[in-house]
Coordinates of C-alpha atoms and ligand atoms in Angstrom, one line a residue:
X83 CA 97.3 69.5 -0.2
X84 CA 99.2 71.4 2.5
X85 CA 97.9 72.4 5.9
X86 CA 99.5 75.8 5.5
X87 CA 101.1 77.9 2.7
X88 CA 103.2 80.8 3.9
X89 CA 103.7 83.5 1.4
X90 CA 107.0 85.4 2.1
X91 CA 110.2 84.1 3.7
X92 CA 111.2 87.2 5.7
X93 CA 111.3 87.2 9.5
X94 CA 107.5 87.0 9.9
X95 CA 107.1 84.1 7.3
X96 CA 110.1 82.2 8.6
X97 CA 109.0 82.5 12.2
X98 CA 105.5 81.3 11.2
X99 CA 107.2 78.3 9.5
X100 CA 109.1 77.6 12.7
X101 CA 106.0 77.5 14.9
X102 CA 103.9 75.7 12.3
X103 CA 106.5 73.0 11.7
X104 CA 106.9 72.5 15.5
X105 CA 103.1 72.1 15.7
X106 CA 103.4 69.3 13.1
X107 CA 101.7 71.1 10.2
X108 CA 102.5 70.2 6.6
X109 CA 103.9 73.5 5.4
X110 CA 104.9 75.0 2.1
X111 CA 106.7 78.4 1.8
X112 CA 106.5 80.6 -1.4
X113 CA 109.1 83.4 -1.8
X114 CA 109.4 85.5 -4.9
X115 CA 113.0 86.8 -4.3
X116 CA 115.7 85.9 -1.9
X117 CA 114.7 84.6 1.5
X118 CA 115.2 86.8 4.6
X119 CA 113.3 90.0 3.7
X120 CA 114.4 93.5 4.4
X121 CA 116.6 92.6 7.3
X122 CA 119.2 90.9 5.1
X123 CA 120.5 94.3 4.1
X124 CA 121.0 95.5 7.7
X125 CA 124.7 95.4 8.6
X126 CA 124.2 95.1 12.3
X127 CA 121.2 94.4 14.4
X128 CA 121.5 95.6 18.0
X129 CA 117.9 95.8 19.1
X130 CA 116.7 92.1 19.0
X131 CA 116.3 90.8 22.5
X132 CA 119.1 88.6 23.7
X133 CA 121.2 89.0 20.6
X134 CA 123.5 91.8 21.5
X135 CA 125.0 92.1 18.0
X136 CA 124.2 90.1 14.9
X137 CA 124.4 90.9 11.2
X138 CA 121.1 90.8 9.2
X139 CA 122.6 88.0 7.1
X140 CA 123.6 85.8 10.1
X141 CA 120.2 86.4 11.7
X142 CA 118.4 85.2 8.6
X143 CA 120.7 82.3 8.0
X144 CA 120.1 81.0 11.6
X145 CA 116.4 81.5 11.3
X146 CA 116.3 79.7 8.0
X147 CA 118.2 76.7 9.3
X148 CA 116.1 76.6 12.5
X149 CA 112.7 77.0 10.7
X150 CA 113.2 75.5 7.2
X151 CA 116.3 73.3 6.8
X152 CA 115.8 71.4 10.1
X153 CA 112.2 70.5 9.1
X154 CA 113.0 70.0 5.4
X155 CA 110.2 72.4 4.5
X156 CA 109.6 72.7 0.8
X157 CA 110.2 76.2 -0.6
X158 CA 109.0 77.3 -4.0
X159 CA 110.8 80.3 -5.4
X160 CA 108.8 82.4 -7.9
X161 CA 106.1 85.0 -8.5
X162 CA 102.5 84.3 -7.6
X163 CA 100.5 84.6 -10.8
X164 CA 97.1 83.6 -9.4
X165 CA 95.4 82.8 -6.0
X166 CA 92.1 82.0 -4.4
X167 CA 91.8 82.4 -0.6
X168 CA 88.1 82.1 -0.2
X169 CA 86.5 78.8 0.7
X170 CA 87.9 75.8 2.6
X171 CA 90.5 74.9 -0.1
X172 CA 92.9 77.8 -0.8
X173 CA 95.3 77.9 -3.7
X174 CA 98.2 79.8 -5.1
X175 CA 99.7 79.5 -8.6
X176 CA 103.5 79.8 -9.2
X177 CA 105.0 79.2 -12.6
X178 CA 101.8 77.5 -13.7
X179 CA 101.8 75.0 -10.8
X180 CA 98.8 75.2 -8.5
X181 CA 99.5 74.6 -4.8
X182 CA 96.6 74.1 -2.4
X183 CA 96.3 74.4 1.4
X184 CA 93.7 74.6 4.1
X185 CA 95.2 77.8 5.5
X186 CA 97.4 80.7 4.3
X187 CA 99.7 83.2 6.1
X188 CA 100.5 86.3 4.1
X189 CA 103.9 87.6 5.1
X190 CA 105.0 89.5 2.1
X191 CA 106.4 92.5 3.9
X192 CA 106.6 96.1 2.9
X193 CA 109.2 98.2 1.0
X194 CA 110.5 101.6 2.0
X195 CA 109.5 104.2 -0.5
X196 CA 112.4 105.4 -2.5
X197 CA 113.2 109.1 -3.1
X198 CA 114.3 108.3 -6.7
X199 CA 117.1 110.9 -6.7
X200 CA 120.6 110.4 -8.1
X201 CA 122.9 108.6 -5.7
X202 CA 120.2 106.9 -3.6
X203 CA 120.9 103.4 -5.0
X204 CA 124.7 103.9 -5.2
X205 CA 125.0 104.9 -1.5
X206 CA 122.5 102.4 0.0
X207 CA 124.4 100.9 3.0
X208 CA 127.1 103.5 2.5
X209 CA 125.4 106.4 4.2
X210 CA 121.9 106.0 2.9
X211 CA 119.6 104.2 5.3
X212 CA 115.8 103.6 5.6
X213 CA 115.9 102.6 9.3
X214 CA 117.1 105.0 12.0
X215 CA 116.7 102.4 14.8
X216 CA 118.8 99.9 12.8
X217 CA 121.6 102.1 11.6
X218 CA 121.5 105.3 13.8
X219 CA 124.2 104.1 16.2
X220 CA 126.7 104.0 13.3
X221 CA 126.5 107.8 13.0
X222 CA 127.4 108.6 16.6
X223 CA 128.8 112.1 16.8
X224 CA 128.3 112.7 13.1
X225 CA 125.9 114.9 11.1
X226 CA 123.0 113.3 9.3
X227 CA 119.8 114.3 7.4
X228 CA 116.3 112.8 7.7
X229 CA 114.1 113.2 4.7
X230 CA 110.3 113.3 5.3
X231 CA 107.6 115.0 7.3
X232 CA 105.5 112.2 8.8
X233 CA 105.6 110.6 12.2
X234 CA 108.4 108.2 11.1
X235 CA 110.6 111.1 10.0
X236 CA 110.0 113.1 13.2
X237 CA 110.6 110.1 15.4
X238 CA 113.7 109.1 13.5
X239 CA 115.1 112.6 13.8
X240 CA 114.6 112.5 17.6
X241 CA 116.2 109.0 17.8
X242 CA 119.1 110.2 15.8
X243 CA 119.5 113.4 17.8
X244 CA 120.4 111.1 20.7
X245 CA 123.4 109.8 18.8
X246 CA 124.4 112.5 16.3
X247 CA 125.9 115.9 16.6
X248 CA 123.4 117.4 14.2
X249 CA 120.3 116.2 12.5
X250 CA 118.8 118.1 9.5
X251 CA 115.1 117.4 9.0
X252 CA 114.4 118.1 5.4
X253 CA 110.7 118.3 4.2
X254 CA 109.3 119.1 0.9
X255 CA 106.5 121.4 2.3
X256 CA 106.4 124.1 5.0
X257 CA 104.3 122.0 7.4
X258 CA 105.1 118.6 8.8
X259 CA 102.4 115.9 8.3
X260 CA 103.3 114.3 11.7
X261 CA 101.2 114.8 14.8
X262 CA 101.6 118.1 16.8
X263 CA 103.1 116.2 19.8
X264 CA 105.8 114.7 17.6
X265 CA 106.5 118.0 15.9
X266 CA 106.7 120.0 19.2
X267 CA 109.0 117.5 20.9
X268 CA 111.3 117.2 17.8
X269 CA 111.7 120.9 17.3
X270 CA 112.5 121.4 20.9
X271 CA 115.7 119.6 20.4
X272 CA 118.6 121.9 19.8
X273 CA 120.5 119.6 17.4
X274 CA 117.5 119.1 15.1
X275 CA 117.4 121.7 12.4
X276 CA 114.3 121.8 10.1
X277 CA 114.7 122.7 6.5
X278 CA 111.3 123.3 4.8
X279 CA 110.2 123.5 1.2
X280 CA 113.2 121.6 0.1
X281 CA 113.9 118.5 -1.9
X282 CA 117.0 116.3 -2.4
X283 CA 118.3 116.5 -5.9
X284 CA 121.3 114.3 -5.4
X285 CA 123.1 112.3 -2.7
X286 CA 126.8 112.8 -3.2
X287 CA 130.1 111.3 -2.1
X288 CA 132.9 109.0 -3.2
X289 CA 132.8 105.7 -1.2
X290 CA 130.5 107.1 1.4
X291 CA 127.9 109.9 1.5
X292 CA 129.5 113.3 2.1
X293 CA 126.8 115.8 1.1
X294 CA 123.4 116.4 -0.4
X295 CA 122.4 118.7 -3.3
X296 CA 119.2 120.4 -2.2
X297 CA 116.7 122.5 -4.1
X298 CA 114.5 125.1 -2.3
X299 CA 111.3 124.7 -4.2
X300 CA 110.0 128.3 -3.6
X301 CA 113.0 130.1 -5.1
X302 CA 114.6 127.2 -6.9
X303 CA 118.0 127.9 -5.3
X304 CA 120.4 124.9 -5.0
X305 CA 122.7 124.4 -2.1
X306 CA 125.2 121.7 -1.0
X307 CA 124.7 120.4 2.5
X308 CA 127.6 118.4 4.0
X309 CA 126.3 115.3 5.8
X310 CA 127.7 111.9 6.8
X311 CA 124.4 110.0 6.4
X312 CA 120.9 110.3 5.1
X313 CA 117.8 108.6 6.5
X314 CA 115.0 108.4 4.1
X315 CA 111.6 108.2 5.9
X316 CA 109.0 109.0 3.3
X317 CA 106.6 106.1 4.0
X318 CA 106.3 102.4 3.1
X319 CA 104.6 100.5 0.3
X320 CA 103.1 97.2 1.4
X321 CA 104.0 94.2 -0.9
X322 CA 100.5 93.0 -1.3
X323 CA 100.3 92.4 -5.0
X324 CA 96.6 91.7 -5.9
X325 CA 95.7 90.3 -2.5
X326 CA 93.4 93.3 -1.8
X327 CA 91.0 91.7 -4.4
X328 CA 90.1 89.3 -1.6
X329 CA 91.6 90.5 1.6
X330 CA 90.5 93.8 3.2
X331 CA 93.1 96.6 3.3
X332 CA 93.3 100.0 4.9
X333 CA 93.7 103.3 3.0
X334 CA 97.5 102.7 2.9
X335 CA 97.1 99.3 1.3
X336 CA 98.0 97.3 4.4
X337 CA 96.1 94.1 5.0
X338 CA 93.7 94.6 7.9
X339 CA 94.1 92.4 11.0
X340 CA 94.4 92.9 14.7
X341 CA 97.0 91.4 17.1
X342 CA 95.5 87.9 16.4
X343 CA 96.6 88.3 12.7
X344 CA 93.2 87.2 11.4
X345 CA 92.0 88.8 8.2
X346 CA 88.4 89.0 7.0
X347 CA 88.8 85.6 5.4
X348 CA 88.5 82.3 7.4
X349 CA 91.8 80.5 7.5
X350 CA 93.8 83.5 6.0
X351 CA 96.2 85.3 8.4
X352 CA 98.6 88.1 7.9
X353 CA 102.0 88.6 9.6
X354 CA 104.7 91.2 9.7
X355 CA 105.1 94.5 8.0
X356 CA 102.3 94.0 5.5
X357 CA 99.7 94.0 8.4
X358 CA 98.1 97.1 9.8
X359 CA 100.1 97.9 12.9
X360 CA 101.9 100.7 14.8
X361 CA 105.4 99.3 15.2
X362 CA 107.2 97.7 12.2
X363 CA 110.3 96.1 13.7
X364 CA 112.1 92.8 13.5
X365 CA 110.8 91.8 16.9
X366 CA 107.2 92.6 16.0
X367 CA 107.5 90.7 12.7
X368 CA 108.8 87.6 14.6
X369 CA 105.9 88.0 17.1
X370 CA 103.4 88.1 14.3
X371 CA 104.9 85.0 12.8
X372 CA 104.4 83.1 16.0
X373 CA 100.8 84.4 16.5
X374 CA 99.7 83.8 13.0
X375 CA 101.0 80.2 13.0
X376 CA 99.3 79.5 16.4
X377 CA 96.0 80.9 14.9
X378 CA 96.4 78.7 11.9
X379 CA 96.9 75.7 14.1
X380 CA 93.8 76.7 16.1
X381 CA 91.8 77.1 12.8
X382 CA 92.9 73.8 11.4
X383 CA 92.0 72.0 14.6
X384 CA 88.4 73.3 14.7
Ligands
LIG238 P1 103.6 109.1 6.0 O1 102.8 109.5 7.1 O2 103.0 108.7 4.7 O3 104.6 110.4 5.7 C1 105.5 110.4 4.6 C2 106.1 111.7 4.5 O4 107.1 111.7 3.5 C3 105.2 112.9 4.3 O5 105.6 114.0 5.0 C4 105.4 113.1 2.8 O6 105.3 114.5 2.4 C5 106.9 112.7 2.6 N1 107.1 112.2 1.3 C6 106.4 111.2 0.6 N2 107.0 111.0 -0.6 C7 108.0 111.9 -0.7 C8 109.0 112.2 -1.7 N3 109.0 111.5 -2.9 N4 109.9 113.1 -1.5 C9 109.9 113.8 -0.3 N5 109.0 113.6 0.7 C10 108.1 112.7 0.5 O7 104.7 108.0 6.3 P2 105.3 107.6 7.8 O8 105.8 108.8 8.5 O9 106.2 106.5 7.5 O10 104.1 107.0 8.6 C11 103.3 106.0 8.0 C12 102.1 105.7 8.9 O11 102.5 105.2 10.1 C13 101.3 107.0 9.2 O12 100.0 106.7 9.4 C14 101.9 107.4 10.6 O13 101.0 108.2 11.3 C15 102.1 106.0 11.2 N6 103.2 106.1 12.2 C16 102.7 106.2 13.5 C17 103.7 106.3 14.5 C18 103.2 106.5 15.9 O14 104.0 106.4 16.8 N7 102.0 106.6 16.1 C19 105.0 106.3 14.2 C20 105.4 106.2 12.9 C21 104.5 106.1 11.9 P3 103.9 115.3 2.4 O15 103.6 115.5 3.9 O16 104.2 116.5 1.6 O17 102.9 114.3 1.8

């Protein structure tokens, strides 16, 4: 039996492994895809303290070596088909093998919702981004579009307006969902141009994005809007699988825990983007990893 099983090998999960290993716990990591999480796809990270510039790939590689390779931590790759988090002895099943532990950290992350329009997959990383704070600086002086009408879209538009010549803010309705304060401050900016009642039909270009095909939903007219980049900010979907059967979630499906990362279940912690929180960034995922591991150590020592 392990002391701790960490589900998810993104920044939160790997940081949890680093802290748990350094505390001397017997740790197992379970990851369903490739280790590293969302950040692997980010070409350049410029907002992680003390690392002026690092690629997402190098960041993850370093973290993996520091947290996993150095401690020879076992990693099981595969889908979780069953689990039980209640009681003292917790278990997860992967490929018909049952792994047991005294504590669990859920660090399975969240995925950006996809628009599902033509060109979105093709131009990912070539003008299509889901993270303004990660990629906005690459569009300095250019024209971009932000898709969405929530707080993230409005904040992204303001962030991008600091770098870009022009920011189109394209929303499918005639009213933004974001808070009034966000809307007022965004619309005050001269280089943010709202486009209401409009959906993106296609993201177009050759090697890089050059334009969007838009459809006005009231009169069904189609237009081509030249842009250099498009930031899709239509919300997130937490990767919680069936965990909500045992762990409490909010209305958006995020696992409920405060800054101490404790869920409603004894010995079960949640770290990173899949936790209810305000700011989903690399640095807050790492912070959750550290906190959840420390809380697991405290729990195991009681
Ligand atoms: P959100 O509030 O769920 O808003 C998503 C937006 O995208 C909505 O305007 C929605 O349109 C639009 N949308 C959804 N699917 C779409 C589709 N397929 N095509 C076109 N548009 C689509 O997501 P969020 O902005 O990421 O915010 C998530 C949560 O974090 C919210 O609770 C938000 O308040 C919170 N947040 C808080 C802060 C803060 O500083 N307090 C900052 C960022 C986020 P409709 O409006 O028509 O549904």
